[in-house]
XYZ file of C-alpha atoms in Angstrom:
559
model
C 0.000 0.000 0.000
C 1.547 3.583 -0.646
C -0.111 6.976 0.382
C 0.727 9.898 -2.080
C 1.024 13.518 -1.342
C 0.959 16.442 -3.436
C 1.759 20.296 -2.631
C 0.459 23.444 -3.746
C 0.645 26.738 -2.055
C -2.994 26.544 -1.287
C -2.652 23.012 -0.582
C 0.450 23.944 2.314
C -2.571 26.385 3.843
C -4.960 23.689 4.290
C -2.430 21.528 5.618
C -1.827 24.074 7.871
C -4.890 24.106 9.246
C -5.955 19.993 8.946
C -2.745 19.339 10.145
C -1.070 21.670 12.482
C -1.626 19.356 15.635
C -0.910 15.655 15.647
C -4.022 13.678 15.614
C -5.163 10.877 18.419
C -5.867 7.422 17.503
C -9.984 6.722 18.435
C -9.894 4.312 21.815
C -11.649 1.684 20.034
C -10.246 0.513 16.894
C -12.098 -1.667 14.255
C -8.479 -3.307 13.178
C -9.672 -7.432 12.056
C -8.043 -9.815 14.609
C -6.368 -12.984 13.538
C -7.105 -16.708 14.057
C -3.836 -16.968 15.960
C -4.673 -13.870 18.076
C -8.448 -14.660 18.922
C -7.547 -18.117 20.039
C -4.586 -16.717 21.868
C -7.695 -14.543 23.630
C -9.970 -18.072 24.082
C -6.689 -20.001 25.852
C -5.149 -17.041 27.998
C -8.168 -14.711 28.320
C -8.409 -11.008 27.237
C -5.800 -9.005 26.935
C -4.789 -6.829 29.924
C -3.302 -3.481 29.872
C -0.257 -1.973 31.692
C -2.910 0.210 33.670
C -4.042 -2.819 35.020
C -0.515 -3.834 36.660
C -1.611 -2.530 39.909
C -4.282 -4.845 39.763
C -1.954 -7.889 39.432
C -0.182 -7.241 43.202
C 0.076 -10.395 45.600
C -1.367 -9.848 49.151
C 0.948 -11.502 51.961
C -1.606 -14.418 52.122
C -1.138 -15.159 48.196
C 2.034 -14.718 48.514
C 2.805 -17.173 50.748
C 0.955 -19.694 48.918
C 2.820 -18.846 45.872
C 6.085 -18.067 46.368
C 6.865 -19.876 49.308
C 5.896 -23.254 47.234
C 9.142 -24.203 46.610
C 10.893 -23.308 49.717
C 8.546 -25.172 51.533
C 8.226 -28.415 49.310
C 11.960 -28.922 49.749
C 10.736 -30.482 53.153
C 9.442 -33.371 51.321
C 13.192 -34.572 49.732
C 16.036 -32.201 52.250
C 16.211 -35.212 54.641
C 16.364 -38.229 52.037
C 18.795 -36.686 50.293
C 20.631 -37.221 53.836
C 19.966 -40.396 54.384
C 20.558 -42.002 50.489
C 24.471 -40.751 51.414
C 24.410 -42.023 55.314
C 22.957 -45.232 54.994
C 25.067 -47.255 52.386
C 28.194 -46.220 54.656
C 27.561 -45.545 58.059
C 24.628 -48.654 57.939
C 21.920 -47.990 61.045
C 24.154 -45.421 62.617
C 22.762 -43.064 59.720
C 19.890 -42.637 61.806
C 21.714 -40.696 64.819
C 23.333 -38.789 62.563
C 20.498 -37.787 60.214
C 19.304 -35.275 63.439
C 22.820 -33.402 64.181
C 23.137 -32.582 60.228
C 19.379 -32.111 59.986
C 20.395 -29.499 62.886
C 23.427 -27.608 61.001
C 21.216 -27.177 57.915
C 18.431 -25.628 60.414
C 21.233 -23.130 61.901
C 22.499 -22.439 57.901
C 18.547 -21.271 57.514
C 18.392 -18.882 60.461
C 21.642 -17.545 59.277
C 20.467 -17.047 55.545
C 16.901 -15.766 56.674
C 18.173 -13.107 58.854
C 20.176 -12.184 55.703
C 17.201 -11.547 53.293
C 15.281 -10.319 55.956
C 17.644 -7.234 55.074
C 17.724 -7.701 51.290
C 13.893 -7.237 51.279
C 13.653 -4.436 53.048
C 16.694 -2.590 51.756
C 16.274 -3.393 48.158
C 12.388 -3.721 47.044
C 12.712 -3.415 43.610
C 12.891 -7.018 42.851
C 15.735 -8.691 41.966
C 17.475 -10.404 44.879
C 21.271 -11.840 45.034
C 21.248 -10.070 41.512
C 20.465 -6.580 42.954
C 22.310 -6.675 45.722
C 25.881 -8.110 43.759
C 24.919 -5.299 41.146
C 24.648 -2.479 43.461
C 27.610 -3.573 45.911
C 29.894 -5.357 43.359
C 29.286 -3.820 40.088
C 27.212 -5.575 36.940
C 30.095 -8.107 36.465
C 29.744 -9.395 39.461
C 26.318 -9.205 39.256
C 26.650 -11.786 36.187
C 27.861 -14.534 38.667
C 25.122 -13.871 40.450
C 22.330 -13.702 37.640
C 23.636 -17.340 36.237
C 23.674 -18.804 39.293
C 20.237 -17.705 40.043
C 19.053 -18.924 36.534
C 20.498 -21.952 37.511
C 18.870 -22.678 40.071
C 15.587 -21.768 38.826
C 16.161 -23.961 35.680
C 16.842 -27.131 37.927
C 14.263 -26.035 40.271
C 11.742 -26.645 37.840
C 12.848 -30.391 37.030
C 13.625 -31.049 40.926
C 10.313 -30.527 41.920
C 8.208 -31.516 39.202
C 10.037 -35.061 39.379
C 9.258 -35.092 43.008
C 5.898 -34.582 42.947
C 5.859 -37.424 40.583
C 8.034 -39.937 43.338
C 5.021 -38.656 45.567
C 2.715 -39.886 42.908
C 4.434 -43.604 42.340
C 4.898 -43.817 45.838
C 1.214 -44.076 46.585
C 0.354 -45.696 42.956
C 3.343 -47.854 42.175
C 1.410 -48.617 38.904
C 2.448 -45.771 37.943
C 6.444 -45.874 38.297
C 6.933 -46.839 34.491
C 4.969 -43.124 33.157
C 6.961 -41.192 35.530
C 8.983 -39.241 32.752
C 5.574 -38.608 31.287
C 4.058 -37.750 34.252
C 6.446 -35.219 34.715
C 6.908 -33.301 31.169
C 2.631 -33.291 31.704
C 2.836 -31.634 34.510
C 5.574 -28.702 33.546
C 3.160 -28.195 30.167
C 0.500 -27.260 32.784
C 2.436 -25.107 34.417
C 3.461 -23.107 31.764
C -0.255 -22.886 30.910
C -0.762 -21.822 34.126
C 1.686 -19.045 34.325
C 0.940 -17.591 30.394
C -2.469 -16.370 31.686
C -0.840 -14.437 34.354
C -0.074 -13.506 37.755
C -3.289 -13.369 39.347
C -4.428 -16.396 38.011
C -1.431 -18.329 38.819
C -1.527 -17.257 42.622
C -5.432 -18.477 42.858
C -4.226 -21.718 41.413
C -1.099 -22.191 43.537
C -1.657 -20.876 46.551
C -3.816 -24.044 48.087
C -1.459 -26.382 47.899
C 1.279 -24.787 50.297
C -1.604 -24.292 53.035
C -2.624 -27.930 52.398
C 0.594 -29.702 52.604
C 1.369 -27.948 55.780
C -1.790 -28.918 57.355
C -1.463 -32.383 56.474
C 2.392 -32.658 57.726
C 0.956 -30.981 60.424
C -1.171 -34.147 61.372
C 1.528 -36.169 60.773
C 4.137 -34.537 62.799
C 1.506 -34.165 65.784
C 0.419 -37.644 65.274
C 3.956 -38.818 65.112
C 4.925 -37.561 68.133
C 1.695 -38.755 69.889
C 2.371 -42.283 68.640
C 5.927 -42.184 69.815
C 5.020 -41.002 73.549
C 2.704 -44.244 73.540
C 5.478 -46.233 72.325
C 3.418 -47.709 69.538
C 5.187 -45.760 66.422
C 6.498 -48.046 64.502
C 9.480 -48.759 62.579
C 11.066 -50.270 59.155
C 13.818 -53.031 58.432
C 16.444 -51.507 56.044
C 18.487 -54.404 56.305
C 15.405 -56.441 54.258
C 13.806 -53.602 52.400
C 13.956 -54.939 48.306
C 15.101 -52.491 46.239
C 16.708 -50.173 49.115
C 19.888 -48.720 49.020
C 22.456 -51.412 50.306
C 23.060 -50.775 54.140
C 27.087 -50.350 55.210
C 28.594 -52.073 57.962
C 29.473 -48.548 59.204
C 32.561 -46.431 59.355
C 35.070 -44.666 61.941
C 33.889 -41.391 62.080
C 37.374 -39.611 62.441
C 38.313 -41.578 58.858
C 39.232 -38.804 56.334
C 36.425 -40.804 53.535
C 33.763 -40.491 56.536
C 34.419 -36.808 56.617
C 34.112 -36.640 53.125
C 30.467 -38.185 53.087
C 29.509 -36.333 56.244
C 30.146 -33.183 54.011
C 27.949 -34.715 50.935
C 24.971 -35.422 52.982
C 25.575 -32.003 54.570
C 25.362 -30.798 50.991
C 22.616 -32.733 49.939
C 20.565 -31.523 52.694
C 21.222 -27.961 51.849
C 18.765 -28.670 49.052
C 15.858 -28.061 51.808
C 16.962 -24.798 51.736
C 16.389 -23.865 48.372
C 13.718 -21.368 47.353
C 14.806 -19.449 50.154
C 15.344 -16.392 47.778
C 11.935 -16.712 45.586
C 10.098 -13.607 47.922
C 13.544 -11.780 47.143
C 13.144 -11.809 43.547
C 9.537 -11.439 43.217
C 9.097 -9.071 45.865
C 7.715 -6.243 43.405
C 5.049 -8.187 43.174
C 3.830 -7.598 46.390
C 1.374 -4.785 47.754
C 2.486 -1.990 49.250
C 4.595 -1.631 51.390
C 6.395 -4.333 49.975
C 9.268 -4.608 51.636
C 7.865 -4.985 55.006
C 5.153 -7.583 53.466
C 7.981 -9.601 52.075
C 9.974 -9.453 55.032
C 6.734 -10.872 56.842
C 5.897 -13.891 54.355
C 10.000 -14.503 54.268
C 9.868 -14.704 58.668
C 6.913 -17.211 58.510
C 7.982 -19.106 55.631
C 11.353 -19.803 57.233
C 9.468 -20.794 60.495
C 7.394 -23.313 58.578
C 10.700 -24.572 56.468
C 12.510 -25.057 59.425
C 9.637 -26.973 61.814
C 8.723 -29.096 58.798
C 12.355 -30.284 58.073
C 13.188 -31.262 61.827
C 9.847 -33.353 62.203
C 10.715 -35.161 59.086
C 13.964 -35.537 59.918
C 13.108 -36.788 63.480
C 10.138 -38.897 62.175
C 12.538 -40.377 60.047
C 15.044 -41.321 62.533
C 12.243 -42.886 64.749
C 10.804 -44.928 62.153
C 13.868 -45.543 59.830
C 12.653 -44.629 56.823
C 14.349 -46.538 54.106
C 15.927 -44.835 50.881
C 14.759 -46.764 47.922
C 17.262 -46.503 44.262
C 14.233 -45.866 42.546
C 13.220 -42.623 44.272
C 9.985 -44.482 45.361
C 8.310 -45.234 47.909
C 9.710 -41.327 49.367
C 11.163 -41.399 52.520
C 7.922 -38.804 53.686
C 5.910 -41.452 52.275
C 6.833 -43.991 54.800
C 6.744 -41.710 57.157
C 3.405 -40.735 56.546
C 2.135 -44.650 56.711
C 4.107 -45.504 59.742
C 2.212 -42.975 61.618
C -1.483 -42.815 60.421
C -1.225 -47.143 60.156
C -3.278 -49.484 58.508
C -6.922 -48.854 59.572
C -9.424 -47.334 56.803
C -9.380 -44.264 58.291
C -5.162 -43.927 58.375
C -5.249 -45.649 54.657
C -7.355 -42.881 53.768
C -5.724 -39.915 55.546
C -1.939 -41.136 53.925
C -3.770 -41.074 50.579
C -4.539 -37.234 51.460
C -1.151 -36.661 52.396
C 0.066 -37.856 49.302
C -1.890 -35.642 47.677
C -1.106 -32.571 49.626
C 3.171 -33.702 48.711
C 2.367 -34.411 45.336
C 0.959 -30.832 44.556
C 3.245 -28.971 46.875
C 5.765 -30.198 44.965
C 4.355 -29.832 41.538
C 3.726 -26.042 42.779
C 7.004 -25.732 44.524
C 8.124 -26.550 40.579
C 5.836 -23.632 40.036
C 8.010 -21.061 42.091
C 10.691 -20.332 39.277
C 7.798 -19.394 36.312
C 7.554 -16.205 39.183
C 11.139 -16.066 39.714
C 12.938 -16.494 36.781
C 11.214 -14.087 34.029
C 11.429 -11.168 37.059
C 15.387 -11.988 37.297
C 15.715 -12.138 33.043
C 13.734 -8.929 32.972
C 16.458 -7.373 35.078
C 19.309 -8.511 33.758
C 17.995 -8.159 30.088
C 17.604 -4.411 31.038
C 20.700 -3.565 32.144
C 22.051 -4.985 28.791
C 23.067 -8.482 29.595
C 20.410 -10.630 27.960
C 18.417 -9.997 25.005
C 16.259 -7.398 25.379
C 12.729 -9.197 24.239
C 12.844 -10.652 27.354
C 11.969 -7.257 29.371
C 8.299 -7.437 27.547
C 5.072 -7.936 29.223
C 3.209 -10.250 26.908
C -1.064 -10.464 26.595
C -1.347 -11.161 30.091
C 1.288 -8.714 31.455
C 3.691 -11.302 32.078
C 7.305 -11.663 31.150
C 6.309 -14.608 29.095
C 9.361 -14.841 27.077
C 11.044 -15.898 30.329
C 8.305 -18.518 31.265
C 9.088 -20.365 27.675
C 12.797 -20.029 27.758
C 13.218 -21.365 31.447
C 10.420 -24.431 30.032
C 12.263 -25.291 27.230
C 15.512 -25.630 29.298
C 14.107 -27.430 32.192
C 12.253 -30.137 29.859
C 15.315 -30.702 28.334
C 17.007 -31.181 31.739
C 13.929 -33.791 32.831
C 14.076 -35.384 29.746
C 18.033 -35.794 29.824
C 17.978 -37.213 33.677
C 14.605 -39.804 33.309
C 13.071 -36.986 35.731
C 15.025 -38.477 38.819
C 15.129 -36.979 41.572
C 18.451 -37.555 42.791
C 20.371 -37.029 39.204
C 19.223 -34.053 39.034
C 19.708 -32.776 43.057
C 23.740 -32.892 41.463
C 23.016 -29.889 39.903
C 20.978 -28.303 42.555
C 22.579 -26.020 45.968
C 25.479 -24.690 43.525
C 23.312 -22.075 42.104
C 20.988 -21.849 45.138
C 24.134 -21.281 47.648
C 25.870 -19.148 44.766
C 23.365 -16.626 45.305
C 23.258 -16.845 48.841
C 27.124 -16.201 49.434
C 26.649 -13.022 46.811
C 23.711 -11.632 49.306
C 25.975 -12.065 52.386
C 28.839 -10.533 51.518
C 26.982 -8.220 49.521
C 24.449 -7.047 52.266
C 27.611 -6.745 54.585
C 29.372 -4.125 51.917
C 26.450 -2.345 52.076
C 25.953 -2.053 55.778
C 29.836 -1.167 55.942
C 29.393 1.800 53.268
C 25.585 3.151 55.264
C 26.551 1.993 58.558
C 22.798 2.673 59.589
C 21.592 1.612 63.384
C 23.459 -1.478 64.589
C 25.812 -1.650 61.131
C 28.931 -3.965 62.906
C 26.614 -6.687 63.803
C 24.351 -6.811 60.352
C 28.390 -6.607 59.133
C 29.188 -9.418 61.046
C 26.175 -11.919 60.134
C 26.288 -11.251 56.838
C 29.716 -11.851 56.072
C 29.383 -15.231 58.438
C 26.378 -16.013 55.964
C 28.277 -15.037 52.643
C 31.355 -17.328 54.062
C 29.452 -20.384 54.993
C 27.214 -20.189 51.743
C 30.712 -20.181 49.789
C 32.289 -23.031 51.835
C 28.752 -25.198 50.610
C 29.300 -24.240 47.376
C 33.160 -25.867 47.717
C 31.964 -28.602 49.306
C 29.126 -29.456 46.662
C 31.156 -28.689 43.841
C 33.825 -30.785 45.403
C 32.130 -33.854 46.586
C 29.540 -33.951 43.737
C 31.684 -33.129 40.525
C 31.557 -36.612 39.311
C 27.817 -37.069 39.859
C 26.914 -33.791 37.302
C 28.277 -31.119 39.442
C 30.955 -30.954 37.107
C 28.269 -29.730 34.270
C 27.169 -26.866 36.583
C 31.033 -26.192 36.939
C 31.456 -25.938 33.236
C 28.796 -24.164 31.821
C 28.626 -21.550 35.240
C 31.789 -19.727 33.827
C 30.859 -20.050 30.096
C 27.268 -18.411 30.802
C 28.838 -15.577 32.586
C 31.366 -14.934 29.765
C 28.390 -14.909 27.046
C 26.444 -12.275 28.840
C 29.731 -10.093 28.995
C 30.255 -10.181 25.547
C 26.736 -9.751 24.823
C 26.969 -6.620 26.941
C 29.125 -5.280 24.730
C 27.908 -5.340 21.870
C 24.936 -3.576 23.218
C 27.145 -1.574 24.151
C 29.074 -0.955 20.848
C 26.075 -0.724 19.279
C 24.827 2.455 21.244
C 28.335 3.899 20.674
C 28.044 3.694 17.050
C 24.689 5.316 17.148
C 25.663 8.192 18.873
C 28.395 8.703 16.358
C 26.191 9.138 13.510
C 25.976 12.760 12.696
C 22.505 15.080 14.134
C 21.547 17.005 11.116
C 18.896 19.371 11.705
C 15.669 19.157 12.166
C 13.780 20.861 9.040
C 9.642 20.790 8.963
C 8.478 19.223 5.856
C 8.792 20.593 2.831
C 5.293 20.445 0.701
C 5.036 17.871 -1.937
C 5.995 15.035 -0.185
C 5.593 11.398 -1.418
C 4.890 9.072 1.310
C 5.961 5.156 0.936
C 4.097 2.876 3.398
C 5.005 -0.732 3.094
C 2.129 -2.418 4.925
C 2.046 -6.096 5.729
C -1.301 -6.447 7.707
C -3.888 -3.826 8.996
C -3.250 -3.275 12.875
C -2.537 -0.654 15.358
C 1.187 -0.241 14.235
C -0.308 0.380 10.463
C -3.174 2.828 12.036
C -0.100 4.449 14.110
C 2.081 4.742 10.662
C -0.971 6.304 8.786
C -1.664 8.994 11.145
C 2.216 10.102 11.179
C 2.062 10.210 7.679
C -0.920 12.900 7.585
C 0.925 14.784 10.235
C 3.871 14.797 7.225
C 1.098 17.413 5.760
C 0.296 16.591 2.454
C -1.915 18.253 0.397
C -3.927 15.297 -0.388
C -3.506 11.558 0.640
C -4.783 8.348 -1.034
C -4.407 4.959 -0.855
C -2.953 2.500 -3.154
C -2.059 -0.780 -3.242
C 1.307 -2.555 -4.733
């Protein structure tokens, strides 16, 4: 299509005066939608606008439910992932030890807690680890920071939708041989889930977290109960089919029992992750955000924290076996130990299972917040492409939601979606981020030095020094179980968004050069090309500037 102008000096008068201020576009637009667009509209919904972003806000009791998912979820796998290292060399004596470790990661979460207590409050703009390494450190550092967060949101994903699964088998052993399937299901949902937007995804996901807490709840209570009447029972690892073997045990001084006391510590540092989702989504909170996040982080912790120590101690009473298969879950037979085998206790671990399975598949849910919120950051201060700083149809980042999908499926689909494959790749990332936050929060309270400044210095550089000393150990001790991939491509993906940097970077630079000639008004007699693909607000936008170009007369033509 081409619009045609012609001058004259009478025409140039009547331009004047048709012309001389730009005009509006009408608010309602008769532009004809597509096939792809108006069943875009029947799967997501309509359309919102940016107006409506206010609208989208989390209130602390949403927010709990949603971002606290994943955090809290870990429950279900921290003290397993103990006990599958423990038990093939330390044999029944894995037991005792299960609570003092189970107690080290609990002191590790009071330390880290108290640490984004601050980051919440003192930086509300979203962002976490990232923020805080970016405005201490400088954007480089920030880098280490943004992969390792990506990182960890990209496993999270696979972690907990493949536990949720175990959760499933565990109750419906049918089941075992769909568990890959299973799994890549329940990711498609999610993504479905998170494409219509915020709002919807926090009705949807908020339940479970409420409901899995209850039910543990029961549990724990019922445990302990059972266990002052002296009727809790207990299992047999030693003739448990399919178990991991039991060891005869091992010298605890040896320097190889050392080493696995420092793997299962590692492994249970996986109950800590999620930790940092209300950090990086905390613009999504109401007003005032910083002290609602600070709130929902406090009570999230709390609930973390009880739930992993009555696992870990229901566990020890009733010695859970670890199975090579992932199922039955440790929580599992925990659950059916305590509620027995009456209708009523077959029925109530049936609930339970429920409540784990969709904690989990929520906690799996966590990152679609997360991880387009972090991307959008990053991408805006020049370090990843910049189409992933736009709001999509339903004001999400949903660029972000389909890159971190495509990765994660790819992860689950490269690991049979098991659980402990993929826990390899897990607390590098997760404890990255949290060493970044304490050192950085304790630069920041050294350059302010507001209120009590040498103690916040203090904890925060114990936090950032005890994060980085898990990191060691985990890249240490699990390097030849896939640790070694995290290793590799942690460095690689921090050099690829520095060069990418700069060539933003050169790219501005070379725009700037290009010389400013001066700005003339139109002269009359212009002839206006507009190349026009489909009708739609862009075209309606283009046609209007052109009549602003003040031609005498304008037609259109088609090409």
């Amino acid at each position: 299509m081409t619009v045609e102008g012609r001058g004259s000096a009478e025409g140039d008068r009547a331009a004047d005066d048709r012309f001389a201020r730009p005009e509006a576009l009408p608010v309602a637009i008769g532009a004809p939608e597509t096939l792809g667009y108006r069943i875009k509209c029947r799967l997501l919904g309509p359309p919102l606008t940016n107006v409506e972003l206010k609208g989208e806000r989390l209130s602390k009791k949403t927010a709990l439910g949603v971002l606290s998912s994943d955090c809290i979820s870990s429950s279900a796998y921290g003290s397993e992932e103990i006990l599958l290292v423990l038990i093939p060399v330390f044999g029944l004596s894995a037991y005792t030890l299960l609570l003092p470790l189970t107690g080290i990661v609990l002191v590790v979460l009071v330390l880290v807690t108290l640490t984004y207590r601050w980051v919440v409050t003192t930086y509300t703009a979203a962002g976490g680890s990232y923020v805080v390494a970016r405005e201490n450190f400088g954007p480089v550092v920030a880098q280490v920071g943004a992969v390792a967060l990506m990182l960890d949101y990209i496993v999270t994903v696979a972690v907990q939708a493949a536990a949720g699964t175990a959760a499933v088998t565990s109750a419906l052993p049918a089941l075992s041989d769909y568990q890959l399937e299973i799994t890549v299901g329940v990711v498609v949902v999610l993504i479905y889930g998170n494409l219509r937007g915020l709002r919807e995804a926090g009705r949807l996901f908020a339940f479970p977290t409420y409901f899995f807490v209850a039910c543990m709840g029961v549990v724990i209570v019922g445990g302990v109960v059972r266990e002052i009447l002296g009727d809790l029972p207990y299992y047999d690892p030693t003739t448990a089919v399919g178990a991991f073997p039991v060891g005869e045990g091992s010298p605890l001084l040896s320097i190889g029992a050392v080493y696995i006391l420092l793997k299962s510590f590692a492994n249970g540092g996986s109950s800590l992750t999620g930790l940092e989702a209300i950090s990086n989504g905390v613009s999504t909170f109401r007003p005032p955000q910083g002290l609602n996040a600070r709130r929902t982080l406090v009570i999230m912790s709390a609930l973390l924290g009880t739930l992993v120590a009555g696992v870990s101690w229901l566990a020890h009473e009733t010695h859970a076996v670890t199975y090579e298969s992932g199922s039955p879950t440790v929580i599992s037979q925990v659950a059916k130990a305590v509620l027995g085998d009456s209708f009523a206790g077959q029925a109530m671990y049936f609930v339970v299972q429920l409540a784990t399975m969709l904690i989990l598949w929520t906690g799996a849910n966590t990152p679609f917040n997360g991880f387009p919120y972090l991307a959008n950051f990053v991408a805006a201060d020049g370090f990843l492409p910049r189409w992933l700083t736009k709001r999509a149809h339903r004001l999400a980042f949903s660029n972000g939601i389909i890159v971190l999908a495509v990765i994660a499926l790819a992860l689950i689909l490269g690991t049979g979606a098991h659980v402990d494959k993929l826990v390899a790749f897990y607390a590098i990332g997760v404890f990255t981020g949290f060493t970044l936050a304490g050192f950085g929060m304790a630069r920041y309270f050294t350059t302010h030095r507001d209120g009590r400044w040498r103690v916040k210095v203090v904890v925060n550089t114990l936090v950032g020094a005890v994060a980085g000393a898990v990191v060691l150990i985990f890249a240490i001790t699990k390097f030849t179980e896939g640790a070694w991939l995290v290793v590799l491509v942690f460095p690689i993906m921090v050099v690829l968004l520095l060069r990418l940097r700069r060539t933003y970077q050169q790219e501005d630079a070379l725009l700037r050069a290009l010389p400013q000639r001066e700005s003339r008004p139109p002269m009359a007699g212009n002839r206006v090309l507009l190349l026009v693909d489909r009708v739609d607000l862009a075209t309606l936008r283009a046609l209007t500037y052109a009549r602003n170009l003040r031609p005498a007369s304008m037609r259109p033509s088609t090409s």
